[in-house]
mmCIF file of C-alpha atoms and ligand atoms in Angstrom:
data_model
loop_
_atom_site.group_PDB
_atom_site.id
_atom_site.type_symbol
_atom_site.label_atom_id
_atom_site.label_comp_id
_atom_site.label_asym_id
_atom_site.label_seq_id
_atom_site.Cartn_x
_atom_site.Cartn_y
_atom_site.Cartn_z
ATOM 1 C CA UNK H 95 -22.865 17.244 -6.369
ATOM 2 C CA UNK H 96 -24.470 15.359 -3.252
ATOM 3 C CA UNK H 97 -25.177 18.097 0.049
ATOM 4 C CA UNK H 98 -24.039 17.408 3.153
ATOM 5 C CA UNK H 99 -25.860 14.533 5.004
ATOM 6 C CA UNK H 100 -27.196 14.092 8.158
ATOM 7 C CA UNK H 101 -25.556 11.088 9.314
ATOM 8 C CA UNK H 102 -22.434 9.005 7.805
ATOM 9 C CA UNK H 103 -23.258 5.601 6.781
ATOM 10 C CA UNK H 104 -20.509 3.145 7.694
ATOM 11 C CA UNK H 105 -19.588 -0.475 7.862
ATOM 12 C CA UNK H 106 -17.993 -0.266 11.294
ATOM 13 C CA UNK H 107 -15.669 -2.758 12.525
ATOM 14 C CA UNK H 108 -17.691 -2.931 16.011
ATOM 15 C CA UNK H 109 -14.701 -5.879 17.086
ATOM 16 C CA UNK H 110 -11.733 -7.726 15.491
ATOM 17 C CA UNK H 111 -11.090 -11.564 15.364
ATOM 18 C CA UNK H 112 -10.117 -12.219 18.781
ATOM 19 C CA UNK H 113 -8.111 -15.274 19.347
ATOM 20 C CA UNK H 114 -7.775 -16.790 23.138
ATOM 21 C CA UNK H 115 -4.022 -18.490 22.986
ATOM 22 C CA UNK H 116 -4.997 -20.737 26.140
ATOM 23 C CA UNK H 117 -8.521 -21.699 25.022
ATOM 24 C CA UNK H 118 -7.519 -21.995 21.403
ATOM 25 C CA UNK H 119 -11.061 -20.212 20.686
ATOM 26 C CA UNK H 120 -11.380 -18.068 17.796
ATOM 27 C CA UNK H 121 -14.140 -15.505 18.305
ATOM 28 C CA UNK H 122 -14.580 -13.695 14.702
ATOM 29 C CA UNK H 123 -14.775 -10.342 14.391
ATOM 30 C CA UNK H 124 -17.651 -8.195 13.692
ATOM 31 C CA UNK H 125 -18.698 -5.492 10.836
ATOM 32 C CA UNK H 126 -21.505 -4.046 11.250
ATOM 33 C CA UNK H 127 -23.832 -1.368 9.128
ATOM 34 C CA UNK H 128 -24.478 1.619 11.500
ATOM 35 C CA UNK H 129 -24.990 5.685 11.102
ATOM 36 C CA UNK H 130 -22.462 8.117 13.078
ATOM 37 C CA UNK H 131 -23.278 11.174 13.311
ATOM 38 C CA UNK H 132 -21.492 13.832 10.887
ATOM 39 C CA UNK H 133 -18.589 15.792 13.049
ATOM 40 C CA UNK H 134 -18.047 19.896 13.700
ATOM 41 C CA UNK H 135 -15.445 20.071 10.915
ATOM 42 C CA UNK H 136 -12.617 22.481 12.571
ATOM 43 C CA UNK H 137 -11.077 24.876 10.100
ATOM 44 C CA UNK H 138 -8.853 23.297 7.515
ATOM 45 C CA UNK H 139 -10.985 19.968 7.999
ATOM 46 C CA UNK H 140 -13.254 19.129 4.728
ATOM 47 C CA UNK H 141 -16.110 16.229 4.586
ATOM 48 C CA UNK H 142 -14.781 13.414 1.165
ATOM 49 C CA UNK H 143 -18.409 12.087 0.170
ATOM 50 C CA UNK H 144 -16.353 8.462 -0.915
ATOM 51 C CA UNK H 145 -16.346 7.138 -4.367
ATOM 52 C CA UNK H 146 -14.096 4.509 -3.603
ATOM 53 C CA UNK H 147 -11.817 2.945 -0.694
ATOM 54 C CA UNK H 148 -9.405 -0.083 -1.326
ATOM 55 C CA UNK H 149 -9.045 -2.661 0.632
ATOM 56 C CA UNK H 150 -5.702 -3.645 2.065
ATOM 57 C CA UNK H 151 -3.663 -6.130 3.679
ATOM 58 C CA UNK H 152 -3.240 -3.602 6.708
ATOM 59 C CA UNK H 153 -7.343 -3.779 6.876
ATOM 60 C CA UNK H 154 -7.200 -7.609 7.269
ATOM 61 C CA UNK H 155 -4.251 -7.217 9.095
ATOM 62 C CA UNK H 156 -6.385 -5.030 11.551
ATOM 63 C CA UNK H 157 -9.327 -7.142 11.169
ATOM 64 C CA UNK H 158 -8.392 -10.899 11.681
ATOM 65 C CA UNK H 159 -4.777 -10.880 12.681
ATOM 66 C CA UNK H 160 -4.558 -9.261 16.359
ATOM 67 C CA UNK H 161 -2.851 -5.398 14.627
ATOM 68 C CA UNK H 162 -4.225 -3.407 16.866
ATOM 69 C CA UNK H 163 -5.384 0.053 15.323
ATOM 70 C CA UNK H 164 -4.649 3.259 17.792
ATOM 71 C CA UNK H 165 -8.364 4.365 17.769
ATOM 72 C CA UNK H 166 -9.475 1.155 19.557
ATOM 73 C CA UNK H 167 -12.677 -0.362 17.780
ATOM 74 C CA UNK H 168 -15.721 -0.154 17.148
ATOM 75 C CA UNK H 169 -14.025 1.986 14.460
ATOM 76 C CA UNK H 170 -14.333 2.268 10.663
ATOM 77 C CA UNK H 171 -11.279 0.683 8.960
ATOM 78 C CA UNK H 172 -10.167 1.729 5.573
ATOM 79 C CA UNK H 173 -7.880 3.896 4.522
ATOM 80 C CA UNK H 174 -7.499 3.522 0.086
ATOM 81 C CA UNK H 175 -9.598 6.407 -0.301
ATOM 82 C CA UNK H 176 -10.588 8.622 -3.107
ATOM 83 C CA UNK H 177 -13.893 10.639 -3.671
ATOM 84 C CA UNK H 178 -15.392 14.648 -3.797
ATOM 85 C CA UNK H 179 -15.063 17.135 -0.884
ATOM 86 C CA UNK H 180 -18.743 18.512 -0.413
ATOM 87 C CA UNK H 181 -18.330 20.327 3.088
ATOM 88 C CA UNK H 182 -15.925 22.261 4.748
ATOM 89 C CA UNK H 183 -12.647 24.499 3.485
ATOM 90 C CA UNK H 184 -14.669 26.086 0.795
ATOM 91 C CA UNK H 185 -11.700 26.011 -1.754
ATOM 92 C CA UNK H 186 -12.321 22.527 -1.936
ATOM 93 C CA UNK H 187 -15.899 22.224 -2.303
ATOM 94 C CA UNK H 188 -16.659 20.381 -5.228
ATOM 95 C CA UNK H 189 -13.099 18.578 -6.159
ATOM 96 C CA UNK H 190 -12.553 15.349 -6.720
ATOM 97 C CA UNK H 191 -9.417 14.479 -4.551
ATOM 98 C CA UNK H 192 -7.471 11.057 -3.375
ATOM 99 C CA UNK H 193 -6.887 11.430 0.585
ATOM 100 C CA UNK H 194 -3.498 10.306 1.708
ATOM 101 C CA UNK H 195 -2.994 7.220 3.565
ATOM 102 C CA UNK H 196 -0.756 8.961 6.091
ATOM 103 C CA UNK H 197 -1.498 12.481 7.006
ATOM 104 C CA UNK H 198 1.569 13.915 8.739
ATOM 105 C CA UNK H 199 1.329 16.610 11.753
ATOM 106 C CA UNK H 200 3.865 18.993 10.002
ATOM 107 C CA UNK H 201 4.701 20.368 12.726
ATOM 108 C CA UNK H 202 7.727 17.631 14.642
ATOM 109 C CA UNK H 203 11.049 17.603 13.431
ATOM 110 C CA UNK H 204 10.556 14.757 11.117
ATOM 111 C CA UNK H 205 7.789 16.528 8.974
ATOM 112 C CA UNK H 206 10.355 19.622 9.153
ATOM 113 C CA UNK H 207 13.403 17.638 7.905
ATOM 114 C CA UNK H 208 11.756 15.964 5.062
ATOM 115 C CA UNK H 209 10.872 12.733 6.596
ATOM 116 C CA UNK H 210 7.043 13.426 7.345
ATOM 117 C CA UNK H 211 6.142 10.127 6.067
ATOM 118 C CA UNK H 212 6.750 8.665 9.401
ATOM 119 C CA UNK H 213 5.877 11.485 11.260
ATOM 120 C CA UNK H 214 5.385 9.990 15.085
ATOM 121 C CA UNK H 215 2.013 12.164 15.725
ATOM 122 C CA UNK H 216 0.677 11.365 11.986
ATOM 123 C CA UNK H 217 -3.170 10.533 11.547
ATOM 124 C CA UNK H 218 -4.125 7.250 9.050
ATOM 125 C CA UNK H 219 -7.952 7.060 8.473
ATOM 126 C CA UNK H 220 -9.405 3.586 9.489
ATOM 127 C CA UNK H 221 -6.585 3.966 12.658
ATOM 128 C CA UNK H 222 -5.495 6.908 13.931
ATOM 129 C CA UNK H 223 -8.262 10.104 13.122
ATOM 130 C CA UNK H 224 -11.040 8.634 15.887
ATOM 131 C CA UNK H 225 -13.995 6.263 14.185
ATOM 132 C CA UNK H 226 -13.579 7.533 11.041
ATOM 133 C CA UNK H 227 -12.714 5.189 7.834
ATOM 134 C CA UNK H 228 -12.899 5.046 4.388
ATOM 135 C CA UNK H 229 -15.576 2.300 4.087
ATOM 136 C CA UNK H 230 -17.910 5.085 4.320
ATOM 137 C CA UNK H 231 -20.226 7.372 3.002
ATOM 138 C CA UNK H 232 -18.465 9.751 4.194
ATOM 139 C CA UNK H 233 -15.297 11.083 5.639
ATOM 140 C CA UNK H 234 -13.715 14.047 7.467
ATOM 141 C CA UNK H 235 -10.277 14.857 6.959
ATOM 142 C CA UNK H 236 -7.623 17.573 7.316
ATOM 143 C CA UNK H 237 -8.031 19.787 3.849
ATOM 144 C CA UNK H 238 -4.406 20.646 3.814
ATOM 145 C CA UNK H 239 -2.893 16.506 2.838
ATOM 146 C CA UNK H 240 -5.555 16.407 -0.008
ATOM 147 C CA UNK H 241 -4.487 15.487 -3.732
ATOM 148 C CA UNK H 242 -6.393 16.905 -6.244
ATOM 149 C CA UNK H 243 -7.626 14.602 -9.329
ATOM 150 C CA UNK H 244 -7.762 16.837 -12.302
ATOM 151 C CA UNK H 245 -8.128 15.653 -16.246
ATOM 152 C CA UNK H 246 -8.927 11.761 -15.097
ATOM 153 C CA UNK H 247 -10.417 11.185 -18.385
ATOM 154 C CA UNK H 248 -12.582 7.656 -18.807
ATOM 155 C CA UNK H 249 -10.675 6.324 -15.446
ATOM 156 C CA UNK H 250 -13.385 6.237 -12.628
ATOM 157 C CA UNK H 251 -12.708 8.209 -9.411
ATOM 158 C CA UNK H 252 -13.212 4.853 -7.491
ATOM 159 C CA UNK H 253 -10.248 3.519 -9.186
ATOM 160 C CA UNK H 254 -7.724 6.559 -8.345
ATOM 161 C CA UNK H 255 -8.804 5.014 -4.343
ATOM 162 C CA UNK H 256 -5.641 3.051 -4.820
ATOM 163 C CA UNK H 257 -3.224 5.613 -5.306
ATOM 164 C CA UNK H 258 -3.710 7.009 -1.867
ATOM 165 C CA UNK H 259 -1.726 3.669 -0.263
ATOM 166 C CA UNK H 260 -0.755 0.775 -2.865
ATOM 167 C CA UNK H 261 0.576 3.223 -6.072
ATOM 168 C CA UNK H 262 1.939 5.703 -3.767
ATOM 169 C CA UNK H 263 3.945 3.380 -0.984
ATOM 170 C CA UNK H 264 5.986 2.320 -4.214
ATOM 171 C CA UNK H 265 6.985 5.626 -4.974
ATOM 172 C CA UNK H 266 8.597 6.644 -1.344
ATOM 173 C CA UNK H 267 10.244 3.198 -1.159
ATOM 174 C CA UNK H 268 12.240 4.357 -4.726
ATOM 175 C CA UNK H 269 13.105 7.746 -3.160
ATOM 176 C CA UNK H 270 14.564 6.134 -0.310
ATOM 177 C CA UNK H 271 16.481 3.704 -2.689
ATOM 178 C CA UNK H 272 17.870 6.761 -4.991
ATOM 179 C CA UNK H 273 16.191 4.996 -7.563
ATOM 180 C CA UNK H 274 17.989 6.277 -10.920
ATOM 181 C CA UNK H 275 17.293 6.180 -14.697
ATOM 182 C CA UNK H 276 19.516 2.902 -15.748
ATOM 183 C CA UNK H 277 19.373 1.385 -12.071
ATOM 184 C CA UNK H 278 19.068 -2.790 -11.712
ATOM 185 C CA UNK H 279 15.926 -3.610 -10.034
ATOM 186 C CA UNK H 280 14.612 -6.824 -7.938
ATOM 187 C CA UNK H 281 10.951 -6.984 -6.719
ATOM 188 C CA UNK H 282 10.174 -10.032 -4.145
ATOM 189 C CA UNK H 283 6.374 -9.733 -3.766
ATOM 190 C CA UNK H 284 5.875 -8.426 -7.366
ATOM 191 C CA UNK H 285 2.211 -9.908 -7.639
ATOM 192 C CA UNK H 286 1.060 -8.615 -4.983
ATOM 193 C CA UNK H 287 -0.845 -5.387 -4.436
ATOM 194 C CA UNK H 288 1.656 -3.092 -3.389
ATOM 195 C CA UNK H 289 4.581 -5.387 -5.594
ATOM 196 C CA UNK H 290 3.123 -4.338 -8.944
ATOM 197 C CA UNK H 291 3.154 -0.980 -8.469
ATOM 198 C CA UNK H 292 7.062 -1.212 -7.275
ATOM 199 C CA UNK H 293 7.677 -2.708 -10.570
ATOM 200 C CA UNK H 294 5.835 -0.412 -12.548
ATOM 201 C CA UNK H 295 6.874 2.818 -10.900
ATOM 202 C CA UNK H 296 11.077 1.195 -10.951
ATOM 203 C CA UNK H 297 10.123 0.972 -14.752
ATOM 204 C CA UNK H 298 8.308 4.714 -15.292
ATOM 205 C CA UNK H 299 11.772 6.178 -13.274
ATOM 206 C CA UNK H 300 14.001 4.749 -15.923
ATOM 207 C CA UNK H 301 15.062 1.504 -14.218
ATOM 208 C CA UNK H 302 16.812 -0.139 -17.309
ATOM 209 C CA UNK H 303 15.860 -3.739 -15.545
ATOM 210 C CA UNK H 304 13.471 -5.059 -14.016
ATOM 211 C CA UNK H 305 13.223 -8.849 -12.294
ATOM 212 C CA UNK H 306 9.982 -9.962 -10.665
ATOM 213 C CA UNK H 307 10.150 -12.993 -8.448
ATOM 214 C CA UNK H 308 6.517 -14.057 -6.504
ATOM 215 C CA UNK H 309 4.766 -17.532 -6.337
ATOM 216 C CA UNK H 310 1.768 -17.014 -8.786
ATOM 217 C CA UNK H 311 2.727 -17.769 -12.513
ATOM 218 C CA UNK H 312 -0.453 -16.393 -13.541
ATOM 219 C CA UNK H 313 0.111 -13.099 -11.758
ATOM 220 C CA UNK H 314 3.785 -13.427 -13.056
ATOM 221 C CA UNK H 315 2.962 -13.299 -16.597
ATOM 222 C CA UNK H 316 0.923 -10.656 -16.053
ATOM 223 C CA UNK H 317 3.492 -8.349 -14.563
ATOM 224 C CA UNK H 318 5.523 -9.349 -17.390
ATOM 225 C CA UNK H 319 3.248 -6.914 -19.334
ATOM 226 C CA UNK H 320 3.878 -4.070 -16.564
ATOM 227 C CA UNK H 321 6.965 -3.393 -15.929
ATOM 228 C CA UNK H 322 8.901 -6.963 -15.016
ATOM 229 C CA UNK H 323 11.656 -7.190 -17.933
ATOM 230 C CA UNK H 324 12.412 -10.973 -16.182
ATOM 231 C CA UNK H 325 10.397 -12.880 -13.431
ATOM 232 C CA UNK H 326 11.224 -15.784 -11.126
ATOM 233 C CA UNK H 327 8.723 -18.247 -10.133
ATOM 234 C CA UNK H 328 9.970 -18.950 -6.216
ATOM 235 C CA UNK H 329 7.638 -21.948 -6.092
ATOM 236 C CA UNK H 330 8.295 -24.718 -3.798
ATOM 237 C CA UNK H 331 12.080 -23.395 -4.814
ATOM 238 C CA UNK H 332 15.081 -22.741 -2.073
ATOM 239 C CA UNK H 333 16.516 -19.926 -1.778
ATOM 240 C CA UNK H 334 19.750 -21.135 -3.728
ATOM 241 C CA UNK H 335 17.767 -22.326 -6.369
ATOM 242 C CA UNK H 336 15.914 -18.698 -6.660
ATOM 243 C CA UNK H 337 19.673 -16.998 -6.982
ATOM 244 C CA UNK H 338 21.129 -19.064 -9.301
ATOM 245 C CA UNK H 339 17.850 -18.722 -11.528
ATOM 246 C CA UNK H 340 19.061 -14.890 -10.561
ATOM 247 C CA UNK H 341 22.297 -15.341 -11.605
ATOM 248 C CA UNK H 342 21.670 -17.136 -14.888
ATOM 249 C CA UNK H 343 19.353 -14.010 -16.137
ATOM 250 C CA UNK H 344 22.286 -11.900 -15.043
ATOM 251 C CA UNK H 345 25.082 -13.537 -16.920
ATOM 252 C CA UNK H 346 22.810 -14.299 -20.094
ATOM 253 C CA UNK H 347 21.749 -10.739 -20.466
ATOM 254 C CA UNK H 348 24.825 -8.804 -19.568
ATOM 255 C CA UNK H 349 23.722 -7.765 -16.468
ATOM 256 C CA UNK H 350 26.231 -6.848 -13.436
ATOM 257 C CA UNK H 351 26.147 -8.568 -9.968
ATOM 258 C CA UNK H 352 26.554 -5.694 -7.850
ATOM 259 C CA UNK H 353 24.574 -2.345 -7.403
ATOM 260 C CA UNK H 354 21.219 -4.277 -7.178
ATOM 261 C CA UNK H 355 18.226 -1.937 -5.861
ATOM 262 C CA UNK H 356 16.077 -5.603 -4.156
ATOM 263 C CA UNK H 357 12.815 -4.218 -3.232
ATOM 264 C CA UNK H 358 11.087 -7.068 -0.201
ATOM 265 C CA UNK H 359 7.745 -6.577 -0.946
ATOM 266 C CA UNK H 360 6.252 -10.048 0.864
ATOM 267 C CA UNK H 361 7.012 -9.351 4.119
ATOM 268 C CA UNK H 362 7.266 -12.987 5.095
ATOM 269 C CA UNK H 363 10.057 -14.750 6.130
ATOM 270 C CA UNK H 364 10.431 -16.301 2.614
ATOM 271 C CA UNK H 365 10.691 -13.339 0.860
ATOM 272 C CA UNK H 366 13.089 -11.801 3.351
ATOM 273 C CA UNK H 367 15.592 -14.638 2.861
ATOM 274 C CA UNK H 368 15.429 -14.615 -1.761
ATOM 275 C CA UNK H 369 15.923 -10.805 -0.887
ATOM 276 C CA UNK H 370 19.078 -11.013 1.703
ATOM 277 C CA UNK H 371 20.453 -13.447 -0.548
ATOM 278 C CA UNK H 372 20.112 -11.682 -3.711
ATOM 279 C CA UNK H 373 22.016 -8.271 -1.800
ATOM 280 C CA UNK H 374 25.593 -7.997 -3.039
ATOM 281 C CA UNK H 375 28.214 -5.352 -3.822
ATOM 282 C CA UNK H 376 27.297 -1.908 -3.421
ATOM 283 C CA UNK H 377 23.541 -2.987 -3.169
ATOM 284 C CA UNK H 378 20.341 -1.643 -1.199
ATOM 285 C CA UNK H 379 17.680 -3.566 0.443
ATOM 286 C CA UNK H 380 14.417 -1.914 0.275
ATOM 287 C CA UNK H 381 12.045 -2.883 2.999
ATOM 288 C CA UNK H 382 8.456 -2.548 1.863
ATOM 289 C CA UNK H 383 6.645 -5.148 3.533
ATOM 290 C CA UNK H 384 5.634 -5.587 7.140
ATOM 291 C CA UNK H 385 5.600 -9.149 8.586
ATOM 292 C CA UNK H 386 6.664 -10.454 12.300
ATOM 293 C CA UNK H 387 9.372 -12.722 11.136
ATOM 294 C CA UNK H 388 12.626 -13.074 12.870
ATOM 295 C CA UNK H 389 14.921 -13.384 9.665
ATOM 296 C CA UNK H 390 18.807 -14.093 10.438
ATOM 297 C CA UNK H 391 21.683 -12.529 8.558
ATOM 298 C CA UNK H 392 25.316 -12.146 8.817
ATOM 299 C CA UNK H 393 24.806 -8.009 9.091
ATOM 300 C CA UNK H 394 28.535 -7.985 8.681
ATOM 301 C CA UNK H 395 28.535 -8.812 5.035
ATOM 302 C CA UNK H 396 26.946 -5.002 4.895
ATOM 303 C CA UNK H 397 30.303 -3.627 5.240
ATOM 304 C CA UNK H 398 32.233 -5.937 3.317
ATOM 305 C CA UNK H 399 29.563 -5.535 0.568
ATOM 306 C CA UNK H 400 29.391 -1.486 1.399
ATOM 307 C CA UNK H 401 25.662 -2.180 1.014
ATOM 308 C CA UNK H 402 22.726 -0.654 2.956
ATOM 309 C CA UNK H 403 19.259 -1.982 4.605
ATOM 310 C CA UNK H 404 16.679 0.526 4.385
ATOM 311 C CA UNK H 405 13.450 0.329 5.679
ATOM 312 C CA UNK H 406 10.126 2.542 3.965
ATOM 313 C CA UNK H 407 6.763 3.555 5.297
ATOM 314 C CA UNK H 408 4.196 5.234 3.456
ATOM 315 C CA UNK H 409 4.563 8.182 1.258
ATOM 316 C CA UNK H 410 4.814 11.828 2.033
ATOM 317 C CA UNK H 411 1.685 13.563 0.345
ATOM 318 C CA UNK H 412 3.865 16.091 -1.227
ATOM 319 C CA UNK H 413 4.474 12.907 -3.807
ATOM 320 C CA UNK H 414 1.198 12.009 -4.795
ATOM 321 C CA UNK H 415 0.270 14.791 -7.486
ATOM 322 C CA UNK H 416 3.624 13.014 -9.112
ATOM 323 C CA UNK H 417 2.438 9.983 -8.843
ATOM 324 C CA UNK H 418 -0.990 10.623 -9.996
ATOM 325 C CA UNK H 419 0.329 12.125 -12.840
ATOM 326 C CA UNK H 420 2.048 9.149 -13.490
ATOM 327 C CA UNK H 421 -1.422 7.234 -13.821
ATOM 328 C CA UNK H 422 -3.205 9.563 -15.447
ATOM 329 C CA UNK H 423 -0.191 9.513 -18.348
ATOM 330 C CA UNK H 424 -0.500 6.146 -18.370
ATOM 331 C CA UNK H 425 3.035 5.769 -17.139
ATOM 332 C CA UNK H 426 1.464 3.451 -14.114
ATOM 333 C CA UNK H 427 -1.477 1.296 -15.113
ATOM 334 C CA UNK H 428 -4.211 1.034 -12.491
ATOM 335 C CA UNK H 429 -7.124 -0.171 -14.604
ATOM 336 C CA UNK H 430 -5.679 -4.123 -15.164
ATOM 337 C CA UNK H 431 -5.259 -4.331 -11.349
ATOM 338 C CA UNK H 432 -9.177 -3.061 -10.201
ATOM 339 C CA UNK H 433 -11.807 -4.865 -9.277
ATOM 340 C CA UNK H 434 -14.735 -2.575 -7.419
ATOM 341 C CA UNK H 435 -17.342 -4.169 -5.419
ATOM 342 C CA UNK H 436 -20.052 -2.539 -3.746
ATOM 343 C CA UNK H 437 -19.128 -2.269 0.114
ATOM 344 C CA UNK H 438 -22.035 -3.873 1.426
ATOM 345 C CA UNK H 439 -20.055 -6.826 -0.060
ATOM 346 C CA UNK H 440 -17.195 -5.945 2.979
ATOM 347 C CA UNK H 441 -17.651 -8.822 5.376
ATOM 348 C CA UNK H 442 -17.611 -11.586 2.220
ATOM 349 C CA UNK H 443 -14.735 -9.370 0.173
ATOM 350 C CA UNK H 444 -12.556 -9.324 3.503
ATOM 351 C CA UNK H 445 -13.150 -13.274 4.093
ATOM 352 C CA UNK H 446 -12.051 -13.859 0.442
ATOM 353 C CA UNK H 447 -9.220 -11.816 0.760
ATOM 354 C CA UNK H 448 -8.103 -13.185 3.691
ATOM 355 C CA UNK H 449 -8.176 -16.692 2.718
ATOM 356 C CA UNK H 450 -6.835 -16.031 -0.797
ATOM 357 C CA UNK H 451 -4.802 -12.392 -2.025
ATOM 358 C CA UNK H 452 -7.165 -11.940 -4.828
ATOM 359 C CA UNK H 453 -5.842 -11.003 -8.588
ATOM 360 C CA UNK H 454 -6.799 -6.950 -8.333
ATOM 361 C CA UNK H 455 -7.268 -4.739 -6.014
ATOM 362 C CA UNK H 456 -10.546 -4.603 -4.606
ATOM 363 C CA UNK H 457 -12.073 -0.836 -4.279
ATOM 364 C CA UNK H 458 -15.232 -1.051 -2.136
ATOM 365 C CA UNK H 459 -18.251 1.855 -3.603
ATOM 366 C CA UNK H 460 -20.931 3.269 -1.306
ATOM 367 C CA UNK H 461 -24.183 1.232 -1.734
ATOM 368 C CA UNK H 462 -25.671 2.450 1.740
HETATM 369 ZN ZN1 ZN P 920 -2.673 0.030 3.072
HETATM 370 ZN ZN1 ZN P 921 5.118 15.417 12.198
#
């Protein structure tokens, strides 16, 4: 096990993309290499030396898309993290642990009542706990949120980075639909990072169905092997043509028209629509992606349908020992949607990504 260094190396993000609306400039934004110094840890607080941090679309988001991030920049971003506590609450020296993407305060009445996940005061690393990311060496971080990795086997610790956000966001959005054994399940978004993982964790709860719809064929057929029973191509389709495809798998496979569980994955406008449309009789709208679109809908139709709109954020840590059980059982495959990179490679890996949502995941390793 590595001591506790002198300084953190980091790729700071030292200023986001800023674009001028009346000048039409673009001026990029800026990652940059640099050493912080390592922080007093306060009691309860532990140093993660990082074996792996994911990238996500809330990074880009951050990075080229105006989201501003609470700690204002230069700041690390990053916040798919897993890796080994070497400083700090001495009952976690040594383990290997996956650090929550959202660490709540437990202390407001949200965290008290159960709904911690969007705890108002909560801390996100790569936002909200000062400069510090997890495109690090190194990161502090509260001791108490931790999830411990135990029994991993041959699946690398840089891997498990991803079930801190993408493999864990999944899980709270099928608490909040009551997600049973037997229940009829739509994904919109199913390629995407986050979308797989809905359709494989609707499928390790006992969902007896599972229908995929996204854009990529390739990706498609590929989530037909995890967890997508049926898939939709939405290609240069309308949205009528999507729910009839819909309504044909239904009717050719026995399947009702009411009581779906539609999970919106996309959050584009697009996606928002096949998913409104699909909502029927006694049905729940998941809200799982985050997008800026104004997307109309006759909210009426809610009570003559006696069907709900739920949004979902995040995912209490008290779930992620489930969920990483769940992986390490094989229940949730991981491995098929990994690609690591070291994280020197940031400033390319975030252009590519940007341009193009790439096939796996992309977990950035420590190559200071
Ligand atoms: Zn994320
Ligand atoms: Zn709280």
């Amino acid at each position: 096990m590595a001591g506790i260094p002198d300084k953190i190396q980091t790729w700071q993000m030292v200023q986001p993309t800023v674009y001028n609306r009346e000048t039409k400039e673009t001026i990029p934004g800026k990652l940059e290499k640099k050493e912080i110094p390592v922080p007093e840890l306060k009691a309860g607080e532990v140093l993660v030396e990082v074996a792996g941090c994911g990238v996500c679309h809330t990074d880009l988001g951050y990075f080229y898309d105006g989201v501003p991030t609470v700690s204002k920049p230069p700041l690390t971003l990053g916040h798919e993290i897993s890796g080994t506590v070497v400083a700090g609450d001495p009952k976690w020296i040594g383990k290997e642990v996956i650090v929550p993407a959202v660490m709540p305060c437990r202390q407001c009445i949200l965290c008290k009542t159960r709904r911690g996940n969007r705890c108002l005061d909560q801390k996100m690393p790569g936002n909200s706990i000062g400069i510090y990311g997890g495109f690090s060496s190194h990161i502090p971080v509260p001791g108490i949120d931790l999830c411990e990795v135990k029994g991993r086997g041959n699946i690398p610790l840089s891997h498990l980075a991803v079930v801190a956000d993408a493999a864990t966001t999944p899980y709270q959005a099928a608490k909040r639909a009551d997600l049973q054994p037997g229940d009829n399940v739509a994904v919109i978004g199913i390629t995407g990072g986050v979308g797989q993982y809905v359709g494989q964790t609707a499928k390790a709860l006992g969902a007896k169905t599972v229908i995929g719809i996204a854009r990529n064929q390739e990706k498609l057929d590929r989530a037909l092997k995890f967890g997508a029973d049926f898939v939709i191509n939405s290609k240069d389709k309308d949205i009528k043509a999507v729910s009839t495809e819909f309504k044909d798998i239904c009717k050719k496979n026995g399947l009702p028209n009411f009581g779906w569980k539609i999970f919106e994955v996309t959050g584009a406008k697009g996606g928002q629509e096949i998913a409104l449309s699909l909502l029927g009789f006694i049905g729940k709208l998941i809200v799982v992606g985050f997008g800026m679109a104004k997307t109309e809908y006759a909210i009426g139709r809610l009570m003559a349908f006696d069907a709900e709109i739920i949004g979902t954020w995040g995912c209490l840590p008290e779930y992620y020992p489930i969920v990483l059980d769940m992986v390490l059982k094989g229940k949730i495959n991981i491995e098929s949607f990994v690609e690591v990179r070291p994280m020197s490679s940031i400033a390319s890996t975030f252009a590519e990504a940007h341009k193009v949502p790439p096939m796996k995941r992309i977990v950035l390793t420590p190559d200071f």
